[in-house]
Tab-separated table of C-alpha atoms in Angstrom:
chain	number	residue	atom	x	y	z
Q	1	MET	CA	-6.449	-11.526	11.375
Q	2	PRO	CA	-6.020	-15.154	10.344
Q	3	GLU	CA	-3.675	-17.566	12.175
Q	4	THR	CA	-0.452	-18.649	10.506
Q	5	GLY	CA	-1.032	-20.459	7.207
Q	6	LEU	CA	-4.639	-19.389	6.853
Q	7	VAL	CA	-5.715	-17.679	3.637
Q	8	GLU	CA	-8.029	-14.722	3.291
Q	9	THR	CA	-9.266	-13.610	-0.081
Q	10	GLY	CA	-10.135	-10.266	-1.559
Q	11	PHE	CA	-9.661	-8.539	-4.913
Q	12	ILE	CA	-7.988	-5.672	-6.733
Q	13	GLU	CA	-10.431	-2.841	-7.170
Q	14	ALA	CA	-8.049	-0.626	-9.274
Q	15	VAL	CA	-4.481	-0.281	-10.415
Q	16	HIS	CA	-2.370	2.837	-10.808
Q	17	ARG	CA	1.054	4.131	-11.804
Q	18	SER	CA	2.769	7.386	-12.474
Q	19	ALA	CA	6.098	8.006	-14.278
Q	20	GLY	CA	6.567	11.233	-12.327
Q	21	HIS	CA	6.801	11.874	-8.635
Q	22	SER	CA	3.260	13.125	-8.424
Q	23	PHE	CA	1.086	12.740	-5.320
Q	24	SER	CA	-1.756	10.966	-7.033
Q	25	LYS	CA	-1.426	8.154	-9.606
Q	26	PRO	CA	-3.781	7.769	-12.578
Q	27	SER	CA	-5.743	4.509	-12.916
Q	28	VAL	CA	-4.748	2.216	-15.692
Q	29	ALA	CA	-6.289	-1.028	-16.987
Q	30	ARG	CA	-3.294	-3.125	-15.824
Q	31	VAL	CA	0.201	-2.833	-14.546
Q	32	GLU	CA	3.267	-5.136	-14.881
Q	33	LEU	CA	5.326	-5.894	-11.825
Q	34	ILE	CA	8.945	-7.118	-11.912
Q	35	ALA	CA	10.566	-9.072	-9.026
Q	36	GLY	CA	12.902	-6.920	-7.001
Q	37	ILE	CA	11.801	-3.702	-8.805
Q	38	GLY	CA	8.192	-2.962	-8.581
Q	39	VAL	CA	5.671	-1.489	-11.035
Q	40	VAL	CA	6.942	-1.022	-14.572
Q	41	GLY	CA	6.674	2.664	-15.571
Q	42	ASP	CA	6.127	3.889	-11.980
Q	43	SER	CA	8.522	6.538	-10.510
Q	44	HIS	CA	9.044	4.353	-7.281
Q	45	ALA	CA	10.161	1.261	-9.142
Q	46	GLY	CA	13.742	0.135	-8.499
Q	47	ALA	CA	16.000	-2.105	-6.407
Q	48	ARG	CA	17.139	0.960	-4.454
Q	49	VAL	CA	14.901	3.428	-2.658
Q	50	LYS	CA	13.074	6.016	-4.977
Q	51	HIS	CA	11.019	8.040	-2.511
Q	52	ARG	CA	12.639	11.515	-2.528
Q	53	SER	CA	12.705	11.941	1.271
Q	54	ARG	CA	14.412	8.508	1.710
Q	55	VAL	CA	16.823	9.148	-1.241
Q	56	ALA	CA	17.997	12.317	0.533
Q	57	ILE	CA	19.000	10.354	3.601
Q	58	ASP	CA	20.643	7.383	1.875
Q	59	PRO	CA	20.095	6.660	-1.901
Q	60	ASP	CA	21.710	3.163	-1.555
Q	61	GLN	CA	19.224	1.716	0.878
Q	62	PRO	CA	17.092	-1.115	-0.446
Q	63	ASN	CA	13.650	-0.210	-1.782
Q	64	LEU	CA	11.130	-1.713	0.686
Q	65	ARG	CA	8.452	0.423	-0.890
Q	66	GLN	CA	8.228	-1.013	-4.408
Q	67	VAL	CA	4.440	-1.353	-4.302
Q	68	HIS	CA	1.947	0.700	-2.323
Q	69	LEU	CA	-1.376	-1.001	-1.478
Q	70	LEU	CA	-4.412	0.713	-0.017
Q	71	PRO	CA	-7.719	-0.739	1.076
Q	72	ALA	CA	-10.811	0.669	-0.738
Q	73	GLU	CA	-12.609	0.430	2.559
Q	74	LEU	CA	-10.605	3.419	3.753
Q	75	PHE	CA	-12.318	5.554	1.126
Q	76	ASP	CA	-15.734	4.537	2.521
Q	77	GLU	CA	-14.548	5.461	6.054
Q	78	LEU	CA	-13.167	8.807	4.896
Q	79	GLU	CA	-16.446	9.717	3.089
Q	80	ALA	CA	-18.212	9.479	6.372
Q	81	TYR	CA	-16.046	12.396	7.502
Q	82	GLY	CA	-16.692	14.415	4.349
Q	83	HIS	CA	-13.520	13.420	2.486
Q	84	VAL	CA	-14.149	12.175	-1.011
Q	85	VAL	CA	-11.127	10.256	-2.148
Q	86	ARG	CA	-10.933	8.071	-5.177
Q	87	PRO	CA	-8.661	5.197	-5.993
Q	88	GLY	CA	-5.152	6.308	-6.936
Q	89	GLU	CA	-5.550	9.853	-5.394
Q	90	LEU	CA	-3.439	8.838	-2.304
Q	91	GLY	CA	-0.656	7.540	-4.540
Q	92	GLU	CA	-1.237	3.762	-4.214
Q	93	ASN	CA	-0.415	1.288	-6.957
Q	94	LEU	CA	-2.950	-1.256	-5.986
Q	95	THR	CA	-6.389	-0.550	-4.436
Q	96	THR	CA	-7.754	-3.684	-2.749
Q	97	ARG	CA	-11.102	-4.684	-1.306
Q	98	GLY	CA	-11.738	-7.397	1.180
Q	99	VAL	CA	-8.163	-7.648	2.612
Q	100	ASP	CA	-7.398	-6.350	6.065
Q	101	LEU	CA	-4.159	-4.786	4.877
Q	102	LEU	CA	-3.569	-2.722	8.090
Q	103	GLY	CA	-4.064	-5.852	10.251
Q	104	ILE	CA	-1.687	-8.188	8.568
Q	105	GLY	CA	1.907	-8.665	9.799
Q	106	THR	CA	5.271	-7.795	8.518
Q	107	GLY	CA	6.393	-10.605	6.129
Q	108	SER	CA	2.828	-11.540	5.109
Q	109	THR	CA	2.593	-12.794	1.489
Q	110	LEU	CA	-0.008	-11.494	-0.970
Q	111	ARG	CA	-0.695	-13.517	-3.966
Q	112	VAL	CA	-2.242	-11.327	-6.665
Q	113	GLY	CA	-3.873	-12.812	-9.752
Q	114	ASP	CA	-2.302	-15.925	-11.246
Q	115	ASP	CA	1.347	-14.935	-10.952
Q	116	VAL	CA	2.318	-12.077	-8.641
Q	117	ILE	CA	3.659	-12.621	-5.151
Q	118	LEU	CA	4.346	-9.634	-2.815
Q	119	VAL	CA	5.795	-9.608	0.628
Q	120	VAL	CA	4.566	-6.902	3.002
Q	121	THR	CA	7.361	-4.761	4.449
Q	122	GLY	CA	5.502	-2.230	6.469
Q	123	LEU	CA	3.190	0.755	6.713
Q	124	ARG	CA	3.171	3.846	4.609
Q	125	ASN	CA	3.696	6.806	6.964
Q	126	PRO	CA	1.217	9.547	6.116
Q	127	CYS	CA	3.025	12.749	5.221
Q	128	GLY	CA	2.259	16.404	4.846
Q	129	GLN	CA	1.404	16.025	1.170
Q	130	ILE	CA	-1.884	14.301	2.315
Q	131	GLU	CA	-2.867	17.553	4.095
Q	132	ALA	CA	-2.004	19.601	1.086
Q	133	PHE	CA	-4.213	17.280	-1.002
Q	134	GLN	CA	-7.191	17.757	1.281
Q	135	PRO	CA	-7.114	19.797	4.483
Q	136	GLY	CA	-8.017	17.695	7.510
Q	137	LEU	CA	-7.276	14.411	5.750
Q	138	LEU	CA	-3.931	13.795	7.528
Q	139	ASP	CA	-5.798	13.817	10.870
Q	140	ARG	CA	-8.026	10.940	9.533
Q	141	LEU	CA	-5.065	8.887	8.290
Q	142	ARG	CA	-2.877	9.288	11.364
Q	143	VAL	CA	-4.978	8.783	14.527
Q	144	ARG	CA	-4.468	7.779	18.138
Q	145	ASP	CA	-5.781	4.544	19.552
Q	146	SER	CA	-7.183	4.131	23.084
Q	147	ALA	CA	-3.700	3.658	24.481
Q	148	GLY	CA	-2.344	6.784	22.866
Q	149	GLY	CA	-0.351	4.952	20.149
Q	150	ILE	CA	-0.361	6.259	16.557
Q	151	VAL	CA	-2.423	4.320	14.003
Q	152	ARG	CA	-1.407	4.880	10.453
Q	153	LYS	CA	-4.082	4.221	7.782
Q	154	ALA	CA	-2.357	5.251	4.528
Q	155	GLY	CA	-1.836	1.629	3.394
Q	156	VAL	CA	1.030	-0.817	3.365
Q	157	MET	CA	4.253	-1.170	1.288
Q	158	ALA	CA	5.474	-4.337	-0.245
Q	159	VAL	CA	8.333	-5.826	-2.444
Q	160	VAL	CA	7.777	-7.923	-5.480
Q	161	VAL	CA	8.963	-11.487	-5.100
Q	162	ARG	CA	7.446	-12.827	-8.318
Q	163	GLY	CA	6.341	-10.575	-11.078
Q	164	GLY	CA	3.460	-10.541	-13.547
Q	165	VAL	CA	0.469	-8.487	-14.639
Q	166	VAL	CA	-2.168	-7.155	-12.298
Q	167	SER	CA	-5.528	-5.960	-13.429
Q	168	ASP	CA	-8.843	-4.750	-11.865
Q	169	GLY	CA	-10.770	-7.680	-10.501
Q	170	ASP	CA	-7.736	-9.899	-9.906
Q	171	ARG	CA	-8.006	-12.101	-6.782
Q	172	VAL	CA	-5.798	-11.259	-3.794
Q	173	GLU	CA	-4.907	-13.963	-1.307
Q	174	TRP	CA	-3.247	-13.202	1.955
Q	175	VAL	CA	-1.128	-15.770	3.746
Q	176	ALA	CA	0.146	-15.017	7.222
Q	177	PRO	CA	3.834	-15.790	7.778
Q	178	PRO	CA	4.882	-18.635	9.963
Q	179	GLY	CA	5.734	-17.843	13.574
Q	180	LYS	CA	4.686	-14.939	15.817
Q	181	HIS	CA	2.660	-12.117	14.289
Q	182	ILE	CA	4.963	-9.052	13.852
Q	183	PRO	CA	2.891	-5.807	13.731
Q	184	LEU	CA	3.544	-3.521	10.834
Q	185	GLU	CA	5.784	-0.551	11.358
Q	186	PRO	CA	6.428	2.450	8.979
Q	187	VAL	CA	9.057	1.841	6.271
C-alpha cells in the first residue's frame, strides 16, 4: 500500500455492463461513465441505490456502488482452488490488473484512462448468489484472517466523480487519500 500521495499504476483488463439485474455482466469493448451516476446502460447506474437488497431497505439512500471493480489477480487465485471464473462473471464493471484494490483505503482516487475519476467507497460484500454461481466459491471470497476477522475478496465499489469512456487496456492510477489510511468496509 503506498503512502499518501503516492501513485501506483495498473490497467483495465476488461469492461462489463448489463441492463438487467443479472449476476454476471457480459464483456463489452468500452463503457461510458457519468459523474454521480455510474456506467451508462448498467442496471446499477443511478444517483440513488439500485442494488435490490439495498432498495428494499431504503430506496432513497445514495448509491455508493455505482461502479464495481474486481482485480483479475483474484481469478488466478481462485483457479488454484479449482474455480474457473472469467472477467464479468462476478458482476463487476471493471476488471483491473496491477492495482491492489483490496488494500487501498476508503476515499482513494482511481484515475482511469484519460478522463475518468472514481472514488472508492468500500468493499463488495460477497452474497449467496456467488454460491449459486459456483458451489464453494463463497468460502473463497469471504475468508477469515489469522485474527479471526472476515476478509472480503469480491472487489471494491466506487462512485464516479468525473465521467468518460473506459476501454480494455486503459491505464489505472491509484492515489491514496491524504491523512490516515481508512480500511475498506462493506457498502
